[in-house]
Amino acid sequence: MKKFLYFNCLSFIFTYLSLFYQKYTLVDRIVVDKLGKVKVIGGGFPLQFLVDGEVSPGGSIALDPLNIIIGIDQFIFLYFIFDYLFWISVLFAFYIILKRYKLKQIF
């Protein structure tokens, strides 16, 4: 049970730290009178789950949890879940490799 909690906490931390990986992405926004693709900055790896919002200062995303909760930037929950699952699978794969390596050292 402790390992399960450790994996979940670490994957949540890695998902949050992935916000420091920022790149530009295309998002549907209203441009003058029609819907169009706008290039905005987004944070997260491998998918950008936090995208620069319409009311936030341009070219920046808020990294503190309070601004994420308030909703200044656009939080994409589905991409957040995918990023979380990505990091938990990376941690699990690393754990399996480490466990097999330790097992080979014993014999």
XYZ file of N, CA and C in Angstrom:
321
model
N 0.821 -1.196 0.000
C 0.000 0.000 0.000
C 0.869 1.266 0.000
N 1.999 1.206 0.730
C 2.869 2.368 0.779
C 3.471 2.662 -0.588
N 3.844 1.603 -1.319
C 4.426 1.809 -2.649
C 3.412 2.456 -3.582
N 2.167 2.043 -3.465
C 1.103 2.619 -4.285
C 0.967 4.117 -4.010
N 0.999 4.490 -2.741
C 0.912 5.911 -2.385
C 2.145 6.676 -2.842
N 3.322 6.070 -2.709
C 4.549 6.723 -3.175
C 4.509 6.965 -4.677
N 4.071 5.941 -5.430
C 3.989 6.091 -6.883
C 3.017 7.199 -7.269
N 1.878 7.244 -6.601
C 0.892 8.278 -6.913
C 1.397 9.671 -6.558
N 2.021 9.809 -5.399
C 2.553 11.124 -5.002
C 3.672 11.569 -5.935
N 4.585 10.656 -6.260
C 5.685 11.011 -7.158
C 5.191 11.353 -8.559
N 4.222 10.602 -9.053
C 3.718 10.907 -10.393
C 2.969 12.236 -10.410
N 2.267 12.567 -9.334
C 1.618 13.875 -9.252
C 2.659 14.992 -9.213
N 3.732 14.787 -8.459
C 4.805 15.791 -8.388
C 5.473 15.957 -9.745
N 5.776 14.847 -10.427
C 6.393 14.932 -11.751
C 5.461 15.596 -12.758
N 4.166 15.317 -12.654
C 3.209 15.961 -13.548
C 3.189 17.465 -13.310
N 3.208 17.867 -12.051
C 3.228 19.300 -11.743
C 4.539 19.945 -12.189
N 5.662 19.255 -11.979
C 6.958 19.798 -12.393
C 7.090 19.880 -13.910
N 6.300 19.074 -14.615
C 6.366 19.136 -16.079
C 5.799 20.445 -16.621
N 5.174 21.253 -15.766
C 4.708 22.573 -16.202
C 5.862 23.480 -16.599
N 7.048 23.188 -16.096
C 8.210 24.001 -16.460
C 8.650 23.748 -17.896
N 8.191 22.653 -18.497
C 8.436 22.414 -19.919
C 7.325 23.134 -20.684
N 7.658 24.256 -21.285
C 6.659 25.081 -21.959
C 6.994 25.209 -23.430
N 5.965 25.095 -24.252
C 6.134 25.313 -25.685
C 4.822 25.863 -26.239
N 4.906 26.376 -27.453
C 3.722 26.969 -28.076
C 2.868 25.889 -28.714
N 1.554 26.054 -28.614
C 0.600 25.117 -29.179
C -0.560 25.900 -29.789
N -1.295 25.260 -30.672
C -2.451 25.901 -31.312
C -3.721 25.567 -30.543
N -4.514 26.610 -30.270
C -5.753 26.467 -29.519
C -6.853 27.194 -30.274
N -8.072 26.657 -30.230
C -9.217 27.333 -30.848
C -9.665 28.494 -29.962
N -9.652 29.689 -30.512
C -10.108 30.892 -29.816
C -10.906 31.744 -30.789
N -11.694 32.648 -30.254
C -12.455 33.566 -31.090
C -11.527 34.689 -31.530
N -11.373 34.807 -32.838
C -10.537 35.850 -33.433
C -11.468 36.757 -34.218
N -11.642 37.974 -33.766
C -12.550 38.984 -34.321
C -13.968 38.423 -34.367
N -14.426 37.877 -35.479
C -15.800 37.388 -35.581
C -15.914 35.887 -35.782
N -14.820 35.203 -35.870
C -14.889 33.773 -36.174
C -13.946 32.995 -35.268
N -14.125 31.694 -35.282
C -13.277 30.804 -34.511
C -12.030 30.487 -35.311
N -10.883 30.631 -34.694
C -9.631 30.375 -35.399
C -8.584 29.797 -34.475
N -7.533 29.294 -35.069
C -6.417 28.735 -34.306
C -5.477 29.867 -33.894
N -5.142 29.894 -32.624
C -4.250 30.906 -32.079
C -3.071 30.184 -31.434
N -1.872 30.703 -31.663
C -0.668 30.118 -31.090
C -0.449 30.704 -29.696
N -0.566 29.853 -28.665
C -0.375 30.280 -27.280
C 0.615 29.338 -26.601
N 1.135 29.779 -25.473
C 2.085 28.955 -24.732
C 1.322 27.991 -23.828
N 1.852 26.786 -23.719
C 1.253 25.770 -22.874
C 2.327 25.059 -22.074
N 1.937 24.509 -20.943
C 2.882 23.811 -20.091
C 2.439 22.398 -19.813
N 3.416 21.510 -19.681
C 3.160 20.110 -19.396
C 3.907 19.226 -20.366
N 4.229 18.021 -19.910
C 4.901 17.064 -20.775
C 4.309 15.697 -20.523
N 3.952 14.938 -21.495
C 4.073 15.081 -22.940
C 2.952 15.911 -23.573
N 1.838 16.104 -22.878
C 0.752 16.933 -23.410
C 0.659 18.219 -22.592
N 0.320 19.319 -23.248
C 0.199 20.602 -22.554
C -1.179 20.679 -21.894
N -1.214 20.463 -20.576
C -2.491 20.474 -19.870
C -2.828 21.830 -19.263
N -1.905 22.779 -19.307
C -2.180 24.138 -18.851
C -1.803 25.094 -19.968
N -2.814 25.788 -20.505
C -2.628 26.648 -21.675
C -2.929 28.084 -21.267
N -2.202 29.009 -21.848
C -2.385 30.432 -21.569
C -3.839 30.822 -21.818
N -4.483 31.384 -20.807
C -5.887 31.747 -20.913
C -6.099 33.075 -21.613
N -7.364 33.370 -21.876
C -7.702 34.609 -22.579
C -7.550 35.830 -21.683
N -7.731 35.663 -20.369
C -7.669 36.809 -19.462
C -6.318 36.951 -18.774
N -5.439 35.994 -18.957
C -4.126 36.070 -18.309
C -3.170 36.904 -19.155
N -2.082 37.374 -18.553
C -1.087 38.109 -19.346
C -0.541 37.231 -20.468
N -0.378 37.801 -21.629
C 0.040 37.034 -22.797
C 1.439 36.469 -22.667
N 1.606 35.245 -23.143
C 2.919 34.622 -23.159
C 3.382 34.070 -21.831
N 2.455 33.839 -20.909
C 2.858 33.285 -19.620
C 1.762 32.375 -19.094
N 2.180 31.363 -18.349
C 1.219 30.533 -17.633
C 1.581 30.578 -16.158
N 0.564 30.521 -15.324
C 0.780 30.583 -13.882
C 1.158 29.201 -13.375
N 2.246 29.109 -12.643
C 2.712 27.829 -12.148
C 2.249 27.535 -10.729
N 1.730 28.535 -10.026
C 1.291 28.278 -8.665
C -0.115 27.676 -8.666
N -0.385 26.770 -7.726
C -1.673 26.062 -7.717
C -2.883 26.970 -7.533
N -2.728 28.099 -6.848
C -3.866 28.991 -6.624
C -4.398 29.550 -7.937
N -3.511 29.973 -8.825
C -3.965 30.493 -10.115
C -4.553 29.398 -10.991
N -4.103 28.167 -10.809
C -4.708 27.059 -11.556
C -6.135 26.840 -11.078
N -6.354 26.918 -9.757
C -7.695 26.723 -9.201
C -8.612 27.878 -9.590
N -8.108 29.105 -9.534
C -8.921 30.276 -9.881
C -9.352 30.220 -11.341
N -8.497 29.749 -12.198
C -8.863 29.587 -13.600
C -8.414 30.701 -14.505
N -7.315 31.360 -14.163
C -6.802 32.403 -15.047
C -6.331 31.788 -16.361
N -5.663 30.656 -16.264
C -5.236 29.930 -17.457
C -6.189 28.767 -17.699
N -6.141 28.229 -18.902
C -7.049 27.154 -19.283
C -6.445 25.814 -18.871
N -7.119 25.111 -17.958
C -6.680 23.810 -17.461
C -7.435 22.726 -18.219
N -6.699 21.854 -18.902
C -7.314 20.775 -19.677
C -7.181 19.495 -18.857
N -8.288 19.085 -18.241
C -8.270 17.983 -17.284
C -7.905 16.654 -17.935
N -8.383 16.395 -19.139
C -8.093 15.126 -19.812
C -6.602 14.986 -20.099
N -5.970 16.048 -20.548
C -4.525 16.010 -20.792
C -3.753 15.852 -19.483
N -4.277 16.434 -18.400
C -3.644 16.263 -17.097
C -3.672 14.799 -16.678
N -4.796 14.134 -16.883
C -4.908 12.710 -16.545
C -3.950 11.889 -17.399
N -3.858 12.194 -18.700
C -2.925 11.470 -19.571
C -1.478 11.685 -19.134
N -1.132 12.908 -18.764
C 0.222 13.178 -18.269
C 0.490 12.425 -16.973
N -0.490 12.401 -16.090
C -0.361 11.673 -14.827
C -0.148 10.182 -15.082
N -0.932 9.615 -15.988
C -0.775 8.196 -16.320
C 0.567 7.926 -16.988
N 1.045 8.869 -17.801
C 2.361 8.726 -18.415
C 3.445 8.649 -17.348
N 3.415 9.563 -16.390
C 4.455 9.585 -15.364
C 4.363 8.394 -14.428
N 3.155 7.930 -14.132
C 3.049 6.758 -13.259
C 3.546 5.508 -13.986
N 3.337 5.428 -15.292
C 3.858 4.279 -16.044
C 5.381 4.345 -16.169
N 5.946 5.545 -16.320
C 7.409 5.688 -16.353
C 8.009 5.269 -15.014
N 7.406 5.696 -13.924
C 7.905 5.308 -12.604
C 7.787 3.808 -12.380
N 6.675 3.217 -12.815
C 6.487 1.782 -12.649
C 7.498 1.000 -13.485
N 7.747 1.443 -14.710
C 8.746 0.775 -15.560
C 10.140 0.895 -14.944
N 10.470 2.064 -14.428
C 11.762 2.254 -13.768
C 11.883 1.361 -12.540
N 10.801 1.202 -11.793
C 10.795 0.336 -10.614
C 11.018 -1.122 -11.008
N 10.362 -1.577 -12.060
C 10.519 -2.963 -12.522
C 11.954 -3.204 -12.983
N 12.519 -2.275 -13.740
C 13.906 -2.421 -14.212
C 14.867 -2.447 -13.028
N 14.658 -1.569 -12.070
C 15.515 -1.528 -10.891
C 15.390 -2.808 -10.069
N 14.188 -3.326 -9.958
C 13.959 -4.553 -9.196
C 14.643 -5.743 -9.870
N 14.573 -5.834 -11.188
C 15.244 -6.926 -11.904
C 16.761 -6.798 -11.813
N 17.261 -5.575 -11.851
C 18.698 -5.357 -11.744
C 19.204 -5.785 -10.365
N 18.466 -5.463 -9.322
C 18.847 -5.874 -7.974
C 18.760 -7.387 -7.824
N 17.774 -8.003 -8.462
C 17.614 -9.449 -8.395
C 18.780 -10.153 -9.081
N 19.279 -9.608 -10.187
C 20.423 -10.198 -10.881
C 21.702 -10.035 -10.076
N 21.814 -8.975 -9.304
C 23.006 -8.775 -8.486
C 23.081 -9.775 -7.342
N 21.950 -10.198 -6.849
C 21.928 -11.146 -5.734
C 22.459 -12.504 -6.183
N 22.078 -12.954 -7.375
C 22.516 -14.271 -7.857
C 23.797 -14.125 -8.532
